[in-house]
Coordinates of C-alpha atoms in Angstrom, one line a residue:
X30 CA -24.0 -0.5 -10.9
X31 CA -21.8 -2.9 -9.0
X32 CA -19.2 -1.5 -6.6
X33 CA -16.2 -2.7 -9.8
X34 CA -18.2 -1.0 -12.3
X35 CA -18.8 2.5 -9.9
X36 CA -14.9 2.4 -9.3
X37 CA -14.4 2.3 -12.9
X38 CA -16.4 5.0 -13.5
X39 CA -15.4 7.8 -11.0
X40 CA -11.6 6.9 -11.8
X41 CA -12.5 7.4 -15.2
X42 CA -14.2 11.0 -14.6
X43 CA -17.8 9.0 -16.0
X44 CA -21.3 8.9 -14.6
X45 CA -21.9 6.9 -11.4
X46 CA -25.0 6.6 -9.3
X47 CA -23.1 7.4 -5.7
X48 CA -19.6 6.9 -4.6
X49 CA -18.1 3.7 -3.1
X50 CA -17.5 3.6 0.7
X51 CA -14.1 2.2 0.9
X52 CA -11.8 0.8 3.6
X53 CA -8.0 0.2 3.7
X54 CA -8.1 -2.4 7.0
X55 CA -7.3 -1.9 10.4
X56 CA -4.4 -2.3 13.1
X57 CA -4.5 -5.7 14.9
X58 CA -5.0 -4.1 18.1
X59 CA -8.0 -1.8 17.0
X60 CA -10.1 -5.4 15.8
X61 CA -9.2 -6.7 19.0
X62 CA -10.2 -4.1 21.3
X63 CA -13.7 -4.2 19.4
X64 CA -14.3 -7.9 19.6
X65 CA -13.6 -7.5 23.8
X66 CA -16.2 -4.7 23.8
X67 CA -18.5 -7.1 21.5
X68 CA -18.8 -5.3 18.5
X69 CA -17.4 -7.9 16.6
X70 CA -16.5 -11.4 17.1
X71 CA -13.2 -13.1 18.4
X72 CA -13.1 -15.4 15.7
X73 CA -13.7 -12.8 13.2
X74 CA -10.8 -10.6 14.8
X75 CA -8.4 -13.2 15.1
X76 CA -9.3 -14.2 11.3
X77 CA -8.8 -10.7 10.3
X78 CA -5.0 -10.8 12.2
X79 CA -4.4 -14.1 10.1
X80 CA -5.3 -13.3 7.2
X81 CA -5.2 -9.4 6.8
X82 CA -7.3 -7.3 4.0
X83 CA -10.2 -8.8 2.1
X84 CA -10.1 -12.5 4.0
X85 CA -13.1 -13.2 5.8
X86 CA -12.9 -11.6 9.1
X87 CA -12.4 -8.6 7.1
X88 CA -15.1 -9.3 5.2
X89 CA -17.1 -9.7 8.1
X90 CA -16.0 -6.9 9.7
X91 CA -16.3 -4.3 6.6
X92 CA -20.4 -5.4 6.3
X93 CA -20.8 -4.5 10.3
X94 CA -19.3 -1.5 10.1
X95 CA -20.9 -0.3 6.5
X96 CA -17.7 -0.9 4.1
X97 CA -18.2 -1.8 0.3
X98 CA -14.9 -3.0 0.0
X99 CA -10.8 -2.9 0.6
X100 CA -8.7 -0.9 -1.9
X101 CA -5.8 -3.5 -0.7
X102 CA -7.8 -6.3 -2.7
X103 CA -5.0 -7.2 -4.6
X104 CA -3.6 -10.3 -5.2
X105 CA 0.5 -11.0 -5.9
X106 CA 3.0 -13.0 -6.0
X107 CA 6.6 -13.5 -3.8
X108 CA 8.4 -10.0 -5.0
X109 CA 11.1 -9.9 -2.0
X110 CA 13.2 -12.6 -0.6
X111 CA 12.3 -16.3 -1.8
X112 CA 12.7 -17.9 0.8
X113 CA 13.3 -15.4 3.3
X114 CA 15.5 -15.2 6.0
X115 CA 15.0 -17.4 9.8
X116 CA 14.3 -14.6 12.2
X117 CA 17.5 -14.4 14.6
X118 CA 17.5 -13.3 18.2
X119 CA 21.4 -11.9 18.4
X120 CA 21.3 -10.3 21.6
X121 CA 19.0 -9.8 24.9
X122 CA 19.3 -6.8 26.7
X123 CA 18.9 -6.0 30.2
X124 CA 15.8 -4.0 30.0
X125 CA 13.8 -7.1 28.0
X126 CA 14.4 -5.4 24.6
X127 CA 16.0 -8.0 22.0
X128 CA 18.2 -7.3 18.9
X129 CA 17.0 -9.5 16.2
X130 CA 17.7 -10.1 12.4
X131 CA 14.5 -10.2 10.6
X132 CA 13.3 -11.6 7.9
X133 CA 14.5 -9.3 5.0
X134 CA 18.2 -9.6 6.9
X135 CA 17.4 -5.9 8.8
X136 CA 19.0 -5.6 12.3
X137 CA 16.1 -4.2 14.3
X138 CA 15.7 -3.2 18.3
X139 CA 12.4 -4.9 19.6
X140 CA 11.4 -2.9 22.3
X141 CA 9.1 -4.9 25.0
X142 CA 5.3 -4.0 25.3
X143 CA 6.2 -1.6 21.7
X144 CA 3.6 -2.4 19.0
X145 CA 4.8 -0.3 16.6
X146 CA 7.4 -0.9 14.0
X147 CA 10.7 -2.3 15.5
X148 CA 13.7 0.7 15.6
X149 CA 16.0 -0.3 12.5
X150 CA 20.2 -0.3 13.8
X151 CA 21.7 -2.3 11.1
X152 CA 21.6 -4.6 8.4
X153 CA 23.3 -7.9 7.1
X154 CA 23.5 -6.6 3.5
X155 CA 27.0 -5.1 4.2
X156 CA 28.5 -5.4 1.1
X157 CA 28.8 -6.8 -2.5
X158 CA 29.9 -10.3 -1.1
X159 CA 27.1 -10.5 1.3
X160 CA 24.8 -9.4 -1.8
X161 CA 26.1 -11.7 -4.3
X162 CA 25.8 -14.9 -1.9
X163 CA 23.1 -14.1 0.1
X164 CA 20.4 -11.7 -1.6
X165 CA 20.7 -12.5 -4.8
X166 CA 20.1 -16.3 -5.5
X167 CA 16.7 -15.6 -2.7
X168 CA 15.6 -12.3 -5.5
X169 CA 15.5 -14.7 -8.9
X170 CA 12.4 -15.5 -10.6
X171 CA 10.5 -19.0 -10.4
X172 CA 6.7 -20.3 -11.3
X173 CA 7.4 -21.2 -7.1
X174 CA 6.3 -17.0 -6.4
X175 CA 3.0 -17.4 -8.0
X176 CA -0.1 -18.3 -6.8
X177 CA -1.7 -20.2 -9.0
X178 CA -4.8 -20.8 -7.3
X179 CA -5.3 -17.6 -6.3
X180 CA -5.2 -16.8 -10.4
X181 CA -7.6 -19.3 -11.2
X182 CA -10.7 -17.9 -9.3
X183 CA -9.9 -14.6 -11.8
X184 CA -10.1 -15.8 -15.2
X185 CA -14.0 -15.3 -15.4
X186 CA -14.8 -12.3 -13.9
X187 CA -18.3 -11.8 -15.1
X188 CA -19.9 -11.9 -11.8
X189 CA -17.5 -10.2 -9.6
X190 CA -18.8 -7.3 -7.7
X191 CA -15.9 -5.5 -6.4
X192 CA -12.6 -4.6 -8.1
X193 CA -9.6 -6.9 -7.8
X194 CA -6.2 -5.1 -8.6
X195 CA -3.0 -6.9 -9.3
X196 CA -0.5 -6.4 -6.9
X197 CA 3.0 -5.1 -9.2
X198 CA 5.7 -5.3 -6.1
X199 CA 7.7 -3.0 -4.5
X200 CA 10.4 -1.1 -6.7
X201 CA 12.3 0.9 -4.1
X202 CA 10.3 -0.1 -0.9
X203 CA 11.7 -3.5 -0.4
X204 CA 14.9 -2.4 -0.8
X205 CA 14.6 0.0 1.8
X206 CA 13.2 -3.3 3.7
X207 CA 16.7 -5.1 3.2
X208 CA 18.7 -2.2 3.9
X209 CA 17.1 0.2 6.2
X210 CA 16.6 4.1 5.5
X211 CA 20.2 4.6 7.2
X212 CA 22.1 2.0 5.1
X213 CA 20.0 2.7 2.1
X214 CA 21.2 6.3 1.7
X215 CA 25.0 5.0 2.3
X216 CA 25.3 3.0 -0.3
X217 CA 24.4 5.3 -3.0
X218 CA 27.4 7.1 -1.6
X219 CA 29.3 3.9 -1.1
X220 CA 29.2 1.6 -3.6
X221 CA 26.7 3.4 -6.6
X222 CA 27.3 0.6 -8.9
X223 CA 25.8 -1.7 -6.6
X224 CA 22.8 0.5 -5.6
X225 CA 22.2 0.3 -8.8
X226 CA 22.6 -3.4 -9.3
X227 CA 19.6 -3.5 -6.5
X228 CA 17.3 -1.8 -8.0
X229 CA 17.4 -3.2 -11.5
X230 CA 17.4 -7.0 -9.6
X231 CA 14.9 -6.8 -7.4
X232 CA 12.6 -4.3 -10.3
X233 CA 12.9 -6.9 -13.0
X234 CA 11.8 -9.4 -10.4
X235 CA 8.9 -7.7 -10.2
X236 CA 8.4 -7.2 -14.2
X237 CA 8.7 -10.9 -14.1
X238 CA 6.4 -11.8 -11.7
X239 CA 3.7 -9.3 -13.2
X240 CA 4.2 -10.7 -16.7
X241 CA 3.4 -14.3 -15.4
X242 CA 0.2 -12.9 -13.9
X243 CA -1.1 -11.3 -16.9
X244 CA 0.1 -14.6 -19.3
X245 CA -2.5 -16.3 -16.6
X246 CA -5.6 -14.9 -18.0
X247 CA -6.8 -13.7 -14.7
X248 CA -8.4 -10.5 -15.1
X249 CA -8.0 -7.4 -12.9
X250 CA -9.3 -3.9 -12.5
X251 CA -5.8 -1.8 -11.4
X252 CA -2.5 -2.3 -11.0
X253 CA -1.4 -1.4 -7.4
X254 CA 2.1 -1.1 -6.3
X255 CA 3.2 -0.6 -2.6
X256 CA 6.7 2.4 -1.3
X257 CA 6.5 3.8 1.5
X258 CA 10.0 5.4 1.0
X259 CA 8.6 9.2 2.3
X260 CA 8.2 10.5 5.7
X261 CA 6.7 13.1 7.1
X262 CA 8.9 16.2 5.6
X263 CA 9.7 14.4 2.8
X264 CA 11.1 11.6 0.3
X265 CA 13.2 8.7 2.0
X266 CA 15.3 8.5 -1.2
X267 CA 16.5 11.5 -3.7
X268 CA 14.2 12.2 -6.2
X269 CA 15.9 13.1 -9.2
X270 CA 17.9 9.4 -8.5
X271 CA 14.5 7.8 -8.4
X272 CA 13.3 9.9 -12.0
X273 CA 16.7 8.3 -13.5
X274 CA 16.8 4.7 -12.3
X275 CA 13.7 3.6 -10.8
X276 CA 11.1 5.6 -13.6
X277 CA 11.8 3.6 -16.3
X278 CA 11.2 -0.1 -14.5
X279 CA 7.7 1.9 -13.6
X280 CA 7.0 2.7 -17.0
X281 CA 8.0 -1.1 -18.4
X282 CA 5.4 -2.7 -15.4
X283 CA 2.8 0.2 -16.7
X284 CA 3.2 -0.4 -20.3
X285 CA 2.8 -4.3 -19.5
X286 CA -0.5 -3.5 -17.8
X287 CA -1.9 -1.1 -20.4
X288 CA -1.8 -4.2 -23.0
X289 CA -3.8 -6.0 -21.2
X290 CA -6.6 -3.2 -20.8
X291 CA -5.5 -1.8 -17.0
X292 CA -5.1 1.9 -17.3
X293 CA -5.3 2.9 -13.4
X294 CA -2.6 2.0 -11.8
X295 CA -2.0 3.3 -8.4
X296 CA 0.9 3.5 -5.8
X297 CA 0.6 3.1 -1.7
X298 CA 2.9 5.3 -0.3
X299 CA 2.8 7.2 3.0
X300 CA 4.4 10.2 3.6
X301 CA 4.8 13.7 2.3
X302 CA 5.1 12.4 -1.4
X303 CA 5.0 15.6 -3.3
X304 CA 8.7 15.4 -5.0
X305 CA 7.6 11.5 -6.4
X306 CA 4.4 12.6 -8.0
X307 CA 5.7 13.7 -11.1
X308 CA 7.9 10.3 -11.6
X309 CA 5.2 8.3 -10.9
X310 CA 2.4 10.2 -13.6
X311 CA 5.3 10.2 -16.0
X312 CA 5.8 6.5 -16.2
X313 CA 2.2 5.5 -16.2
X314 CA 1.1 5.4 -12.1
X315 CA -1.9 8.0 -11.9
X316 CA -3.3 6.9 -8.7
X317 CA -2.5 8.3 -4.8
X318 CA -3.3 5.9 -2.0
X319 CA -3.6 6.6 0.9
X320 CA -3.3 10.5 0.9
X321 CA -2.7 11.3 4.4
X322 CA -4.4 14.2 5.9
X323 CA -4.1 13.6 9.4
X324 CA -0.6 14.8 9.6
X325 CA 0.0 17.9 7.2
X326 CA -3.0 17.8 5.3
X327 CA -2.5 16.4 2.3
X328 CA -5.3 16.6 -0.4
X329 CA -6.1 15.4 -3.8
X330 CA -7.0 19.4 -4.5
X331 CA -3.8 20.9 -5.1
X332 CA -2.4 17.9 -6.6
X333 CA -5.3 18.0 -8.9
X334 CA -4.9 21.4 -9.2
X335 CA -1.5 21.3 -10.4
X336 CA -1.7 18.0 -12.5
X337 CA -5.1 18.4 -14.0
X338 CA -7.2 15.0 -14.5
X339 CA -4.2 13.1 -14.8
X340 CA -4.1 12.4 -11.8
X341 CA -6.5 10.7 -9.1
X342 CA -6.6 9.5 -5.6
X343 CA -8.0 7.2 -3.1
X344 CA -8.2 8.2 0.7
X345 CA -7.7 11.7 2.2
X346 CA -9.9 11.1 5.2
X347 CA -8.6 11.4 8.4
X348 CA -9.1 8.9 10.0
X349 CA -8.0 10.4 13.5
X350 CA -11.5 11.7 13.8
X351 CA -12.8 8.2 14.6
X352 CA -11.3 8.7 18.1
X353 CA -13.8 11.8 18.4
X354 CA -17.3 12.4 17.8
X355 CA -20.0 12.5 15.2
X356 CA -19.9 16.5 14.6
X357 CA -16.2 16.1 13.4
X358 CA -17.1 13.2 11.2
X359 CA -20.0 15.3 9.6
X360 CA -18.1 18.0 9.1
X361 CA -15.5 15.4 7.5
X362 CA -17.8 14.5 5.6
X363 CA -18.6 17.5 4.5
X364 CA -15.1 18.5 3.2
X365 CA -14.5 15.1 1.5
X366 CA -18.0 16.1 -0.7
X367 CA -16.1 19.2 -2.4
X368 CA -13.5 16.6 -3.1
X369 CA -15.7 14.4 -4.4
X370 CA -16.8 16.7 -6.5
X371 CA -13.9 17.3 -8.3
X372 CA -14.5 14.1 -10.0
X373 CA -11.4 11.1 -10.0
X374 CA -11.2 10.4 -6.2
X375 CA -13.1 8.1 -3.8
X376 CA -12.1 8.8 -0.2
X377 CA -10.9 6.4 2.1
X378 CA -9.5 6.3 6.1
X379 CA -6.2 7.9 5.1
X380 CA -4.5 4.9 6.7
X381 CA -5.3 1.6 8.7
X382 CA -7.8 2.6 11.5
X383 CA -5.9 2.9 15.1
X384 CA -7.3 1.4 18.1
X385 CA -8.1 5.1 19.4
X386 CA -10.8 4.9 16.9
X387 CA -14.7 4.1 18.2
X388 CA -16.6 1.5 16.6
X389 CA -19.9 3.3 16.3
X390 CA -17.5 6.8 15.1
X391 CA -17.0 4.4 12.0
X392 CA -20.1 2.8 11.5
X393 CA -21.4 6.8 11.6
X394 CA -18.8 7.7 8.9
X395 CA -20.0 4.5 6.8
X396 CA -23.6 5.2 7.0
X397 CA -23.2 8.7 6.2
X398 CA -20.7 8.0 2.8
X399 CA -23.8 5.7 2.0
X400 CA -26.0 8.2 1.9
X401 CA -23.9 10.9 0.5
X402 CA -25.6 12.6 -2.5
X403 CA -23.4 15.1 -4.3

């Protein structure tokens, strides 16, 4: 079986011959420390910092390690702001940090010699003015957001080995982007009408851009759709506003998809996302990514537990034992076999791989997946 048709098959509770080993990328730092220590090659680092998930450093990088393939190989079109904004330095403080505007319009603090992502303090969607002149004429719809190319290489998929998803936007995460968590909760205080107005514009955007993907004839395995609008005690957002408003634009994209044969559909969102389970298997998402059990243990067993087959997962292994040794990783191993067992779920590194993380540690992990015989 090739790795698109095993994916198919444990996500559809079928017959496989032995689970996929699956990676979701790493941080930039983490392929840079390993090409210095020469596990892989500058070129192929610096390739993979370009060019991200499923490009050829990747690629390169997956088969050296013992990968089968990224979840994240997806491919999209321009759902946010078209164009975007010029990053703006607005102030330089004494200590080196800088005060910038970014790209989505967010007022973030850049701290120096801080790799991590930039403190949010403010954005320059202020109001309904700033909206109407600014934001919206960057969040309409054009032929411009697609990438036709990138569609072309999918119409005949008879050879292809590994599953390809199509990438179905952001429907609350992006706006959190433009606004910041702060502002974001504001406004639904503020100004509801235009909170509202937000999330239908920038939703149908992405029904739009989805529909033109599908009229392409390129082919796809999933739908994939990226949040990140939890943290770690909970939702960024309230859930019974996100049931009310945000559900139904799910259940359009996931109606859309299901006509043209794609039936898994799953969501990336980190966090504790317990309260935005049930919106999401109502309107048609039924997959987890990345289930992150490094920080509270989340697992695919409870959920599956309460939900029943409904619902499946990709990830759940912590990838925090990479920075250790190879008796936690077999006894990681281990664990993810009884979840494996349970039939729906393919584990993955429950998030990018930090730069704490030991090449050989992973290489370890990855020849011990292959292996794996339930």
């Amino acid at each position: 079986m090739t790795f698109r048709e095993t994916t198919h098959a444990v996500l559809h509770y079928q017959p496989y011959d032995k689970i996929p080993v699956v990676s979701f990328g790493y941080w930039a730092e983490t392929v840079q420390k390993w090409a210095a220590q020469g596990h892989i090659t500058q070129e192929e680092a610096d390739d993979y910092c370009r060019n991200g998930d499923n490009g050829a450093g990747d690629r390169a990088i997956m088969k050296k390690l013992g990968f089968d393939f990224n979840w994240n190989s997806c491919v999209g079109a321009s759902v946010d702001l078209f164009p975007h904004f010029a990053r703006q330095t607005l102030e330089v403080r004494p200590d080196g940090g800088r005060v910038e505007r970014d790209e989505n319009g967010l007022i973030v603090l850049v701290k120096p010699g801080v790799v991590s992502i930039p403190a949010e303090i403010g954005t320059h969607l202020t109001d309904r003015k700033v909206w109407e002149e600014e934001y919206l004429p960057k969040l309409q719809f054009s032929m411009e957001r697609i990438n036709q190319a990138a569609l072309a290489a999918l119409r005949d998929d008879a050879d292809r080995e590994i599953p390809i998803g199509i990438h179905c936007g952001s429907l609350m995460g992006t706006m959190r982007n433009l606004l910041g968590v702060e502002q974001l909760s504001y406004l639904m205080a503020d100004d509801f009408d235009l909170y509202v107005e937000i999330i239908d514009t920038m939703d149908g955007l992405c029904y739009q851009c989805v529909k033109a993907m599908l009229e392409s004839g390129a082919k796809f395995d999933y739908g994939h759709f990226w949040e990140d609008i939890c943290f770690k005690n909970g939702p960024l957002v309230i859930p019974s506003v996100f049931e009310e408003y945000v559900g139904p634009h799910y259940k359009k994209i996931t109606s859309l998809l299901n006509q043209y044969g794609i039936d898994i559909v799953s969501v990336d969102c980190d966090g504790w996302i317990d309260h935005l389970i049930p919106t999401w298997l109502e309107n048609g998402v039924n997959t987890m990514f990345p289930i992150e059990v490094g920080t509270w243990n989340a697992s695919i067993a409870p959920w599956r537990e309460k939900y029943g087959r409904q619902i499946r997962g990709v990830g759940g292994m912590n990838k925090t034992l990479f920075a250790r040794d190879y008796k936690a990783i077999d006894a990681e191993v281990e664990r993810l076999r009884g979840l494996i067992g349970l039939g729906g779920y393919i584990p993955c590194p429950d998030h990018r791989i930090a730069p704490d993380a030991k090449f050989e540690n992973v290489q370890y992990y990855c020849d011990k997946m292959q292996n794996l015989r339930l």
